[in-house]
């Protein structure tokens, strides 16, 4: 039996479908190395018809490093590292914008593994966009300007107090998270610690301002003052044509994505119930311009 994976690219900038591996079983070293290389190259990987248990999901993520425990999201009974994203009429999504996961911490996650458990009859697909391609699409003068800037990321932008006041336990959990995660800064352009590729690292979910800009402009970080160059709905030019991939997922189709370079919003569930599990593995915080 060969360890060679089948890798089918989905576009010029981002996304590939992986076959020839069973995620329910431990990966061989050869399979893991191929998967890792593919992740670095294509940024988001998709696996068809591969139901995965929480324990198997955690074991796969552990191959990449230590795991992150989210400060406020609920988790599965089997593994506290696995977030449960359960959206319906009484619990609308709180991340329905272009975002990169958990950029409110010093070492944002290196990757995420998503697994759909319940999908709506229509809608519910997810989009990913390449921060690498978005950066490359900017003019050289704008790239030079952004290279010297930092952006402030704030936990409370995506997790405001009113979303966590339904019980005393929820309020206390939120207050503890706010105390542990004050606003912090990341470079607007980050360098991947392994591939050396650079990408825009701002997002509509957590970025609040660009302190290096004049006061009248620093509060527009989600647009990066480039609305004339990119669609206004998208933060930091992260959804130019040819730079994004729409995943029409099915129940039992896991997705493995980098968190350092692409960004994503959830799909439109069109009022239906959807439920999924996500698992995050933190990475190194590499400032702009530095390489390992």
PDB file of N, CA, C and O in Angstrom, residues 230-259:
ATOM      1  N   UNK A 230     -10.458  47.669  -3.698  1.00  0.00           N
ATOM      2  CA  UNK A 230     -11.044  46.374  -3.391  1.00  0.00           C
ATOM      3  C   UNK A 230     -12.501  46.503  -2.995  1.00  0.00           C
ATOM      4  O   UNK A 230     -12.949  47.575  -2.603  1.00  0.00           O
ATOM      5  N   UNK A 231     -13.259  45.413  -3.052  1.00  0.00           N
ATOM      6  CA  UNK A 231     -14.677  45.470  -2.688  1.00  0.00           C
ATOM      7  C   UNK A 231     -14.867  45.945  -1.258  1.00  0.00           C
ATOM      8  O   UNK A 231     -14.191  45.464  -0.351  1.00  0.00           O
ATOM      9  N   UNK A 232     -15.764  46.902  -1.004  1.00  0.00           N
ATOM     10  CA  UNK A 232     -15.922  47.450   0.345  1.00  0.00           C
ATOM     11  C   UNK A 232     -16.435  46.451   1.362  1.00  0.00           C
ATOM     12  O   UNK A 232     -16.212  46.620   2.548  1.00  0.00           O
ATOM     13  N   UNK A 233     -17.112  45.365   0.924  1.00  0.00           N
ATOM     14  CA  UNK A 233     -17.638  44.387   1.869  1.00  0.00           C
ATOM     15  C   UNK A 233     -16.520  43.547   2.500  1.00  0.00           C
ATOM     16  O   UNK A 233     -16.694  42.938   3.535  1.00  0.00           O
ATOM     17  N   UNK A 234     -15.355  43.550   1.870  1.00  0.00           N
ATOM     18  CA  UNK A 234     -14.296  42.629   2.269  1.00  0.00           C
ATOM     19  C   UNK A 234     -13.200  43.368   3.003  1.00  0.00           C
ATOM     20  O   UNK A 234     -12.786  44.441   2.602  1.00  0.00           O
ATOM     21  N   UNK A 235     -12.733  42.801   4.102  1.00  0.00           N
ATOM     22  CA  UNK A 235     -11.686  43.451   4.878  1.00  0.00           C
ATOM     23  C   UNK A 235     -10.336  43.212   4.251  1.00  0.00           C
ATOM     24  O   UNK A 235      -9.953  42.095   3.953  1.00  0.00           O
ATOM     25  N   UNK A 236      -9.574  44.296   4.049  1.00  0.00           N
ATOM     26  CA  UNK A 236      -8.196  44.159   3.620  1.00  0.00           C
ATOM     27  C   UNK A 236      -8.022  43.460   2.292  1.00  0.00           C
ATOM     28  O   UNK A 236      -7.021  42.802   2.065  1.00  0.00           O
ATOM     29  N   UNK A 237      -8.957  43.549   1.387  1.00  0.00           N
ATOM     30  CA  UNK A 237      -8.811  42.988   0.041  1.00  0.00           C
ATOM     31  C   UNK A 237      -8.715  41.487   0.034  1.00  0.00           C
ATOM     32  O   UNK A 237      -8.001  40.907  -0.762  1.00  0.00           O
ATOM     33  N   UNK A 238      -9.441  40.830   0.901  1.00  0.00           N
ATOM     34  CA  UNK A 238      -9.291  39.389   1.039  1.00  0.00           C
ATOM     35  C   UNK A 238     -10.261  38.578   0.178  1.00  0.00           C
ATOM     36  O   UNK A 238     -10.399  37.391   0.385  1.00  0.00           O
ATOM     37  N   UNK A 239     -10.925  39.203  -0.763  1.00  0.00           N
ATOM     38  CA  UNK A 239     -11.824  38.413  -1.592  1.00  0.00           C
ATOM     39  C   UNK A 239     -11.840  38.886  -3.033  1.00  0.00           C
ATOM     40  O   UNK A 239     -12.873  38.999  -3.648  1.00  0.00           O
ATOM     41  N   UNK A 240     -10.675  39.182  -3.566  1.00  0.00           N
ATOM     42  CA  UNK A 240     -10.596  39.525  -4.981  1.00  0.00           C
ATOM     43  C   UNK A 240     -10.911  38.307  -5.825  1.00  0.00           C
ATOM     44  O   UNK A 240     -10.660  37.175  -5.432  1.00  0.00           O
ATOM     45  N   UNK A 241     -11.440  38.530  -6.993  1.00  0.00           N
ATOM     46  CA  UNK A 241     -11.741  37.418  -7.893  1.00  0.00           C
ATOM     47  C   UNK A 241     -10.475  36.611  -8.137  1.00  0.00           C
ATOM     48  O   UNK A 241      -9.414  37.150  -8.412  1.00  0.00           O
ATOM     49  N   UNK A 242     -10.605  35.297  -8.022  1.00  0.00           N
ATOM     50  CA  UNK A 242      -9.470  34.426  -8.236  1.00  0.00           C
ATOM     51  C   UNK A 242      -8.644  34.186  -6.996  1.00  0.00           C
ATOM     52  O   UNK A 242      -7.679  33.433  -7.031  1.00  0.00           O
ATOM     53  N   UNK A 243      -8.985  34.825  -5.880  1.00  0.00           N
ATOM     54  CA  UNK A 243      -8.205  34.668  -4.669  1.00  0.00           C
ATOM     55  C   UNK A 243      -8.992  33.961  -3.580  1.00  0.00           C
ATOM     56  O   UNK A 243      -8.510  33.797  -2.474  1.00  0.00           O
ATOM     57  N   UNK A 244     -10.206  33.527  -3.888  1.00  0.00           N
ATOM     58  CA  UNK A 244     -11.031  32.920  -2.852  1.00  0.00           C
ATOM     59  C   UNK A 244     -11.578  31.587  -3.336  1.00  0.00           C
ATOM     60  O   UNK A 244     -11.649  31.313  -4.533  1.00  0.00           O
ATOM     61  N   UNK A 245     -11.982  30.764  -2.374  1.00  0.00           N
ATOM     62  CA  UNK A 245     -12.587  29.483  -2.718  1.00  0.00           C
ATOM     63  C   UNK A 245     -13.838  29.287  -1.881  1.00  0.00           C
ATOM     64  O   UNK A 245     -13.825  29.465  -0.662  1.00  0.00           O
ATOM     65  N   UNK A 246     -14.930  28.925  -2.539  1.00  0.00           N
ATOM     66  CA  UNK A 246     -16.191  28.633  -1.862  1.00  0.00           C
ATOM     67  C   UNK A 246     -16.291  27.120  -1.697  1.00  0.00           C
ATOM     68  O   UNK A 246     -16.250  26.377  -2.676  1.00  0.00           O
ATOM     69  N   UNK A 247     -16.409  26.668  -0.457  1.00  0.00           N
ATOM     70  CA  UNK A 247     -16.469  25.242  -0.177  1.00  0.00           C
ATOM     71  C   UNK A 247     -17.913  24.814   0.011  1.00  0.00           C
ATOM     72  O   UNK A 247     -18.568  25.195   0.981  1.00  0.00           O
ATOM     73  N   UNK A 248     -18.424  24.037  -0.945  1.00  0.00           N
ATOM     74  CA  UNK A 248     -19.783  23.501  -0.843  1.00  0.00           C
ATOM     75  C   UNK A 248     -19.697  22.179  -0.100  1.00  0.00           C
ATOM     76  O   UNK A 248     -19.739  21.106  -0.685  1.00  0.00           O
ATOM     77  N   UNK A 249     -19.509  22.269   1.189  1.00  0.00           N
ATOM     78  CA  UNK A 249     -19.222  21.088   1.992  1.00  0.00           C
ATOM     79  C   UNK A 249     -20.426  20.204   2.219  1.00  0.00           C
ATOM     80  O   UNK A 249     -21.569  20.632   2.120  1.00  0.00           O
ATOM     81  N   UNK A 250     -20.170  18.963   2.537  1.00  0.00           N
ATOM     82  CA  UNK A 250     -21.178  17.996   2.931  1.00  0.00           C
ATOM     83  C   UNK A 250     -20.835  17.486   4.325  1.00  0.00           C
ATOM     84  O   UNK A 250     -19.693  17.581   4.766  1.00  0.00           O
ATOM     85  N   UNK A 251     -21.832  16.976   5.012  1.00  0.00           N
ATOM     86  CA  UNK A 251     -21.573  16.365   6.301  1.00  0.00           C
ATOM     87  C   UNK A 251     -20.579  15.222   6.109  1.00  0.00           C
ATOM     88  O   UNK A 251     -20.753  14.371   5.249  1.00  0.00           O
ATOM     89  N   UNK A 252     -19.497  15.247   6.889  1.00  0.00           N
ATOM     90  CA  UNK A 252     -18.461  14.233   6.724  1.00  0.00           C
ATOM     91  C   UNK A 252     -17.330  14.668   5.816  1.00  0.00           C
ATOM     92  O   UNK A 252     -16.508  13.850   5.426  1.00  0.00           O
ATOM     93  N   UNK A 253     -17.269  15.976   5.478  1.00  0.00           N
ATOM     94  CA  UNK A 253     -16.175  16.518   4.666  1.00  0.00           C
ATOM     95  C   UNK A 253     -15.326  17.451   5.530  1.00  0.00           C
ATOM     96  O   UNK A 253     -15.608  18.648   5.607  1.00  0.00           O
ATOM     97  N   UNK A 254     -14.277  16.951   6.201  1.00  0.00           N
ATOM     98  CA  UNK A 254     -13.433  17.846   7.000  1.00  0.00           C
ATOM     99  C   UNK A 254     -12.641  18.804   6.115  1.00  0.00           C
ATOM    100  O   UNK A 254     -12.403  18.541   4.928  1.00  0.00           O
ATOM    101  N   UNK A 255     -12.212  19.917   6.706  1.00  0.00           N
ATOM    102  CA  UNK A 255     -11.349  20.878   6.034  1.00  0.00           C
ATOM    103  C   UNK A 255     -10.216  21.236   6.971  1.00  0.00           C
ATOM    104  O   UNK A 255     -10.420  21.424   8.177  1.00  0.00           O
ATOM    105  N   UNK A 256      -9.011  21.329   6.430  1.00  0.00           N
ATOM    106  CA  UNK A 256      -7.811  21.692   7.187  1.00  0.00           C
ATOM    107  C   UNK A 256      -7.274  22.963   6.574  1.00  0.00           C
ATOM    108  O   UNK A 256      -6.989  23.010   5.372  1.00  0.00           O
ATOM    109  N   UNK A 257      -7.170  24.033   7.356  1.00  0.00           N
ATOM    110  CA  UNK A 257      -6.722  25.300   6.781  1.00  0.00           C
ATOM    111  C   UNK A 257      -5.676  25.951   7.663  1.00  0.00           C
ATOM    112  O   UNK A 257      -5.660  25.788   8.877  1.00  0.00           O
ATOM    113  N   UNK A 258      -4.775  26.692   6.998  1.00  0.00           N
ATOM    114  CA  UNK A 258      -3.860  27.542   7.727  1.00  0.00           C
ATOM    115  C   UNK A 258      -4.644  28.699   8.324  1.00  0.00           C
ATOM    116  O   UNK A 258      -5.612  29.176   7.727  1.00  0.00           O
ATOM    117  N   UNK A 259      -4.229  29.179   9.479  1.00  0.00           N
ATOM    118  CA  UNK A 259      -4.857  30.362  10.056  1.00  0.00           C
ATOM    119  C   UNK A 259      -3.969  31.592   9.909  1.00  0.00           C
ATOM    120  O   UNK A 259      -4.411  32.703  10.151  1.00  0.00           O
TER     121      UNK A 259
END
